[in-house]
């Protein structure tokens, strides 16, 4: 029995047979962490280290001067950097919340409701996965113009609510929920809203976590809305400001430090969110295709 237990493919506790995996995974993990460490250290380098030759990976004299210059800088229209950051935080927060609600509601309807055109709608959503965002830029612009959302803060949010990949994952996840569970709730008098909030959403949290990460990354890194739909500088986002900063001052001495600090600010929220939700993302990838 003891010898059988020691030969299990996946031991419950650490076993010396796992050392060969650690011998491979630890060096690979360390190598993959290097770009993350470089972004962090690069943002805290003083000017002389930013332009040192040969380039240095670590910084010997970390400083906050790059961040101070970034947040004390103003654009030609006298809009402070903090305003761009505030716009990004607010628009990203609402985009994630609304995307989760729209995706969960649509996934529930397409999975558990029977109506004419249901399969056609899901087929259209699946076909939409083939189109890159730039392919729908012109139709998206025409819709925003028709809705009168030019120079409106909702222009940051509304175009990003349709997420075909998110709907696909959530719908596949809801397909695994037994119909008998929903029928029992209906017999007890539960409404569709109650079923969605109290039964469906708690059971599909892994899929919603994946959608949250995708929606966050899309909104936080988006410059399209600020470039195409917003003319008022005070309504533009931090991602747009960073893109402008790199293109206008990226080749200057001070601009290099500011760009490094801005890059870290853009990168850290994505990293933190993924670290928090990565286990649920793995669950989604594992089960979303199963029935």
CSV table of C-alpha atoms in Angstrom, one decimal:
chain,number,residue,atom,x,y,z
A,1,UNK,CA,0.0,0.0,0.0
A,2,UNK,CA,2.8,2.4,0.9
A,3,UNK,CA,4.6,1.8,-2.4
A,4,UNK,CA,1.4,2.3,-4.3
A,5,UNK,CA,0.8,5.6,-2.5
A,6,UNK,CA,4.3,6.8,-3.3
A,7,UNK,CA,3.8,6.1,-7.0
A,8,UNK,CA,0.6,8.2,-7.4
A,9,UNK,CA,0.8,10.7,-10.2
A,10,UNK,CA,-0.5,13.5,-8.1
A,11,UNK,CA,0.4,13.0,-4.4
A,12,UNK,CA,-1.7,14.9,-1.9
A,13,UNK,CA,1.5,16.2,-0.2
A,14,UNK,CA,5.0,16.9,-1.3
A,15,UNK,CA,6.9,13.9,-2.6
A,16,UNK,CA,10.4,13.6,-3.8
A,17,UNK,CA,9.1,12.6,-7.3
A,18,UNK,CA,7.9,16.2,-7.7
A,19,UNK,CA,11.5,17.6,-7.6
A,20,UNK,CA,11.9,17.1,-11.3
A,21,UNK,CA,9.0,19.4,-12.0
A,22,UNK,CA,10.3,22.1,-9.6
A,23,UNK,CA,13.7,21.8,-11.3
A,24,UNK,CA,12.0,22.9,-14.6
A,25,UNK,CA,9.3,25.2,-13.4
A,26,UNK,CA,11.3,27.4,-11.0
A,27,UNK,CA,13.9,28.5,-13.6
A,28,UNK,CA,11.1,29.1,-16.1
A,29,UNK,CA,9.1,31.1,-13.6
A,30,UNK,CA,12.1,33.2,-12.6
A,31,UNK,CA,12.8,33.9,-16.3
A,32,UNK,CA,9.1,35.0,-16.8
A,33,UNK,CA,9.2,37.3,-13.8
A,34,UNK,CA,12.2,39.2,-15.1
A,35,UNK,CA,10.1,41.6,-17.4
A,36,UNK,CA,7.8,42.4,-14.5
A,37,UNK,CA,10.8,43.2,-12.2
A,38,UNK,CA,12.3,45.4,-15.0
A,39,UNK,CA,9.1,47.5,-15.4
A,40,UNK,CA,9.0,48.0,-11.6
A,41,UNK,CA,12.7,48.9,-11.2
A,42,UNK,CA,12.7,51.0,-14.4
A,43,UNK,CA,10.0,53.3,-13.0
A,44,UNK,CA,12.1,54.1,-9.9
A,45,UNK,CA,15.4,54.8,-11.7
A,46,UNK,CA,16.8,58.3,-11.5
A,47,UNK,CA,17.6,60.1,-14.7
A,48,UNK,CA,21.2,59.1,-14.9
A,49,UNK,CA,20.4,55.4,-14.4
A,50,UNK,CA,17.7,55.6,-17.1
A,51,UNK,CA,20.3,56.6,-19.6
A,52,UNK,CA,23.2,54.6,-18.2
A,53,UNK,CA,25.3,52.5,-20.6
A,54,UNK,CA,25.3,49.6,-20.5
A,55,UNK,CA,21.7,49.6,-19.3
A,56,UNK,CA,21.1,48.4,-15.8
A,57,UNK,CA,18.4,45.9,-14.8
A,58,UNK,CA,18.2,46.9,-11.1
A,59,UNK,CA,18.4,50.4,-9.7
A,60,UNK,CA,20.9,51.3,-7.1
A,61,UNK,CA,19.3,54.6,-6.0
A,62,UNK,CA,15.5,54.3,-6.2
A,63,UNK,CA,13.6,57.5,-6.4
A,64,UNK,CA,10.0,58.8,-6.7
A,65,UNK,CA,11.0,61.8,-8.9
A,66,UNK,CA,9.5,60.2,-12.0
A,67,UNK,CA,6.1,59.9,-10.3
A,68,UNK,CA,6.4,63.4,-8.9
A,69,UNK,CA,7.1,64.8,-12.4
A,70,UNK,CA,4.3,62.8,-13.9
A,71,UNK,CA,1.7,64.0,-11.5
A,72,UNK,CA,2.9,67.6,-11.5
A,73,UNK,CA,2.9,67.8,-15.3
A,74,UNK,CA,-0.1,69.3,-17.1
A,75,UNK,CA,-1.1,69.2,-20.7
A,76,UNK,CA,-1.4,72.2,-23.0
A,77,UNK,CA,-5.0,72.5,-22.0
A,78,UNK,CA,-4.0,72.6,-18.3
A,79,UNK,CA,-5.6,69.3,-17.4
A,80,UNK,CA,-3.8,67.6,-14.5
A,81,UNK,CA,-2.6,64.0,-14.9
A,82,UNK,CA,-4.8,63.0,-11.9
A,83,UNK,CA,-7.9,63.9,-14.0
A,84,UNK,CA,-6.9,61.4,-16.6
A,85,UNK,CA,-6.3,58.8,-14.0
A,86,UNK,CA,-9.7,59.5,-12.3
A,87,UNK,CA,-11.4,59.2,-15.7
A,88,UNK,CA,-9.8,55.8,-16.3
A,89,UNK,CA,-10.7,54.5,-12.8
A,90,UNK,CA,-14.3,55.5,-13.0
A,91,UNK,CA,-14.9,54.4,-16.6
A,92,UNK,CA,-13.2,51.0,-16.0
A,93,UNK,CA,-15.2,50.4,-12.8
A,94,UNK,CA,-18.5,51.0,-14.5
A,95,UNK,CA,-17.5,49.1,-17.6
A,96,UNK,CA,-16.6,46.0,-15.6
A,97,UNK,CA,-19.8,46.2,-13.5
A,98,UNK,CA,-22.1,46.7,-16.5
A,99,UNK,CA,-20.3,44.1,-18.6
A,100,UNK,CA,-20.7,41.5,-15.9
A,101,UNK,CA,-24.4,42.3,-15.6
A,102,UNK,CA,-25.0,42.2,-19.4
A,103,UNK,CA,-23.0,39.1,-19.9
A,104,UNK,CA,-24.6,37.2,-17.0
A,105,UNK,CA,-28.1,38.2,-18.1
A,106,UNK,CA,-27.5,37.4,-21.8
A,107,UNK,CA,-25.8,34.1,-20.9
A,108,UNK,CA,-28.8,33.0,-18.8
A,109,UNK,CA,-31.3,33.9,-21.5
A,110,UNK,CA,-29.3,32.1,-24.3
A,111,UNK,CA,-28.7,29.1,-22.1
A,112,UNK,CA,-32.0,28.5,-20.2
A,113,UNK,CA,-34.7,30.2,-22.2
A,114,UNK,CA,-36.4,28.9,-25.3
A,115,UNK,CA,-37.4,31.4,-28.0
A,116,UNK,CA,-37.3,31.9,-31.7
A,117,UNK,CA,-33.9,32.9,-33.1
A,118,UNK,CA,-32.0,31.8,-30.0
A,119,UNK,CA,-29.5,29.6,-31.9
A,120,UNK,CA,-29.1,32.3,-34.5
A,121,UNK,CA,-28.2,34.9,-31.9
A,122,UNK,CA,-25.6,32.7,-30.4
A,123,UNK,CA,-24.1,31.9,-33.8
A,124,UNK,CA,-23.8,35.6,-34.5
A,125,UNK,CA,-22.0,36.0,-31.2
A,126,UNK,CA,-19.7,33.2,-32.0
A,127,UNK,CA,-18.9,34.6,-35.5
A,128,UNK,CA,-18.1,38.0,-33.8
A,129,UNK,CA,-15.2,36.3,-32.1
A,130,UNK,CA,-13.4,36.3,-35.5
A,131,UNK,CA,-13.5,40.1,-35.8
A,132,UNK,CA,-10.7,42.2,-34.3
A,133,UNK,CA,-11.8,45.5,-32.7
A,134,UNK,CA,-10.4,47.7,-35.4
A,135,UNK,CA,-12.7,46.0,-37.9
A,136,UNK,CA,-15.8,47.5,-36.2
A,137,UNK,CA,-14.3,50.9,-35.5
A,138,UNK,CA,-16.4,52.7,-38.2
A,139,UNK,CA,-19.8,51.1,-37.3
A,140,UNK,CA,-19.0,51.8,-33.6
A,141,UNK,CA,-18.3,55.4,-34.4
A,142,UNK,CA,-21.5,55.8,-36.4
A,143,UNK,CA,-23.5,54.3,-33.5
A,144,UNK,CA,-22.0,56.7,-31.0
A,145,UNK,CA,-22.7,59.6,-33.3
A,146,UNK,CA,-26.3,58.5,-33.8
A,147,UNK,CA,-26.8,58.2,-30.0
A,148,UNK,CA,-25.4,61.7,-29.4
A,149,UNK,CA,-22.6,60.5,-27.2
A,150,UNK,CA,-19.7,62.5,-28.7
A,151,UNK,CA,-17.9,64.3,-25.8
A,152,UNK,CA,-20.0,62.2,-23.4
A,153,UNK,CA,-18.4,60.2,-20.6
A,154,UNK,CA,-20.6,57.2,-21.5
A,155,UNK,CA,-18.7,56.9,-24.8
A,156,UNK,CA,-15.9,55.3,-22.7
A,157,UNK,CA,-18.4,52.7,-21.4
A,158,UNK,CA,-21.1,51.8,-23.9
A,159,UNK,CA,-18.9,50.5,-26.8
A,160,UNK,CA,-17.1,48.0,-24.5
A,161,UNK,CA,-20.2,46.4,-23.0
A,162,UNK,CA,-20.5,43.9,-25.9
A,163,UNK,CA,-18.0,41.2,-25.2
A,164,UNK,CA,-18.5,38.1,-27.5
A,165,UNK,CA,-15.8,36.0,-25.8
A,166,UNK,CA,-17.3,36.8,-22.4
A,167,UNK,CA,-20.8,35.8,-23.4
A,168,UNK,CA,-19.5,32.6,-25.0
A,169,UNK,CA,-17.7,31.6,-21.8
A,170,UNK,CA,-20.6,32.5,-19.5
A,171,UNK,CA,-23.2,30.7,-21.7
A,172,UNK,CA,-21.1,27.6,-21.8
A,173,UNK,CA,-20.7,27.7,-18.0
A,174,UNK,CA,-24.4,28.2,-17.4
A,175,UNK,CA,-25.2,25.2,-19.7
A,176,UNK,CA,-23.7,23.0,-17.0
A,177,UNK,CA,-26.3,24.1,-14.4
A,178,UNK,CA,-29.1,21.5,-14.2
A,179,UNK,CA,-32.4,22.6,-15.6
A,180,UNK,CA,-34.1,20.9,-12.7
A,181,UNK,CA,-32.5,23.4,-10.3
A,182,UNK,CA,-34.1,26.3,-12.1
A,183,UNK,CA,-37.4,24.5,-12.5
A,184,UNK,CA,-37.5,23.9,-8.8
A,185,UNK,CA,-37.0,27.6,-8.1
A,186,UNK,CA,-39.8,28.5,-10.5
A,187,UNK,CA,-42.1,26.1,-8.8
A,188,UNK,CA,-41.3,27.9,-5.5
A,189,UNK,CA,-42.4,31.1,-7.1
A,190,UNK,CA,-38.9,32.6,-7.9
A,191,UNK,CA,-38.8,35.2,-10.7
A,192,UNK,CA,-36.2,35.2,-13.4
A,193,UNK,CA,-34.4,38.1,-11.6
A,194,UNK,CA,-34.3,36.1,-8.4
A,195,UNK,CA,-33.0,33.0,-10.2
A,196,UNK,CA,-30.3,35.1,-11.9
A,197,UNK,CA,-29.1,36.8,-8.8
A,198,UNK,CA,-29.4,34.0,-6.2
A,199,UNK,CA,-28.8,30.9,-8.2
A,200,UNK,CA,-27.0,31.6,-11.5
A,201,UNK,CA,-24.5,34.2,-10.6
A,202,UNK,CA,-23.2,32.4,-7.4
A,203,UNK,CA,-22.6,29.3,-9.5
A,204,UNK,CA,-20.8,31.0,-12.4
A,205,UNK,CA,-18.3,33.1,-10.3
A,206,UNK,CA,-15.3,31.6,-12.0
A,207,UNK,CA,-16.6,32.5,-15.5
A,208,UNK,CA,-17.5,36.0,-14.3
A,209,UNK,CA,-14.0,36.5,-12.8
A,210,UNK,CA,-12.6,35.8,-16.2
A,211,UNK,CA,-15.0,38.2,-17.8
A,212,UNK,CA,-14.0,40.8,-15.2
A,213,UNK,CA,-10.4,40.5,-16.1
A,214,UNK,CA,-11.0,40.7,-19.8
A,215,UNK,CA,-13.3,43.7,-19.3
A,216,UNK,CA,-10.9,45.5,-17.0
A,217,UNK,CA,-7.9,45.0,-19.4
A,218,UNK,CA,-10.0,46.2,-22.4
A,219,UNK,CA,-11.3,49.3,-20.7
A,220,UNK,CA,-8.1,50.2,-18.7
A,221,UNK,CA,-5.9,50.0,-21.8
A,222,UNK,CA,-8.3,51.5,-24.3
A,223,UNK,CA,-7.4,54.7,-26.1
A,224,UNK,CA,-10.0,54.3,-28.9
A,225,UNK,CA,-12.8,56.1,-27.1
A,226,UNK,CA,-10.6,59.1,-26.1
A,227,UNK,CA,-9.2,59.3,-29.6
A,228,UNK,CA,-12.4,58.9,-31.6
A,229,UNK,CA,-15.3,60.0,-29.5
A,230,UNK,CA,-13.9,62.6,-27.0
A,231,UNK,CA,-12.7,66.0,-27.9
A,232,UNK,CA,-12.9,67.5,-24.4
A,233,UNK,CA,-9.4,67.0,-22.9
A,234,UNK,CA,-10.8,66.7,-19.4
A,235,UNK,CA,-12.9,63.6,-20.3
A,236,UNK,CA,-10.0,61.6,-21.8
A,237,UNK,CA,-8.3,58.6,-20.0
A,238,UNK,CA,-4.9,57.9,-18.6
A,239,UNK,CA,-4.2,55.3,-21.3
A,240,UNK,CA,-4.7,58.1,-24.0
A,241,UNK,CA,-2.5,60.5,-22.0
A,242,UNK,CA,0.2,57.9,-21.7
A,243,UNK,CA,0.1,57.2,-25.4
A,244,UNK,CA,0.4,61.0,-26.0
A,245,UNK,CA,3.2,61.3,-23.5
A,246,UNK,CA,5.3,58.6,-25.1
A,247,UNK,CA,4.8,60.0,-28.6
A,248,UNK,CA,5.5,63.7,-27.6
A,249,UNK,CA,8.1,63.6,-24.8
A,250,UNK,CA,9.2,59.9,-24.8
A,251,UNK,CA,12.5,60.9,-26.5
A,252,UNK,CA,13.4,63.6,-24.0
A,253,UNK,CA,15.3,63.1,-20.7
A,254,UNK,CA,12.4,64.0,-18.4
A,255,UNK,CA,9.9,62.2,-20.7
A,256,UNK,CA,11.7,58.9,-20.3
A,257,UNK,CA,11.2,58.9,-16.5
A,258,UNK,CA,7.6,60.0,-16.8
A,259,UNK,CA,6.9,57.3,-19.3
A,260,UNK,CA,8.5,54.7,-17.1
A,261,UNK,CA,6.3,55.8,-14.2
A,262,UNK,CA,3.2,55.8,-16.3
A,263,UNK,CA,3.9,52.4,-17.7
A,264,UNK,CA,4.1,51.0,-14.1
A,265,UNK,CA,0.8,52.6,-13.2
A,266,UNK,CA,-0.8,51.1,-16.3
A,267,UNK,CA,0.7,47.6,-15.7
A,268,UNK,CA,0.2,47.1,-11.9
A,269,UNK,CA,-3.7,47.0,-11.8
A,270,UNK,CA,-3.7,44.3,-14.5
A,271,UNK,CA,-1.1,42.2,-12.6
A,272,UNK,CA,-2.8,42.6,-9.2
A,273,UNK,CA,-6.3,41.7,-10.6
A,274,UNK,CA,-5.0,38.6,-12.4
A,275,UNK,CA,-3.1,37.4,-9.3
A,276,UNK,CA,-6.3,37.7,-7.2
A,277,UNK,CA,-8.5,36.0,-9.7
A,278,UNK,CA,-6.2,33.6,-11.5
A,279,UNK,CA,-7.5,30.4,-9.8
A,280,UNK,CA,-11.0,31.2,-11.0
A,281,UNK,CA,-9.7,31.9,-14.5
A,282,UNK,CA,-8.2,28.4,-14.6
A,283,UNK,CA,-11.5,26.9,-13.5
A,284,UNK,CA,-13.2,28.7,-16.3
A,285,UNK,CA,-10.8,27.5,-18.9
A,286,UNK,CA,-11.2,23.9,-17.6
A,287,UNK,CA,-15.0,23.7,-17.5
A,288,UNK,CA,-16.4,26.2,-20.0
A,289,UNK,CA,-16.3,23.7,-22.8
A,290,UNK,CA,-17.9,20.8,-20.9
A,291,UNK,CA,-21.5,20.0,-20.9
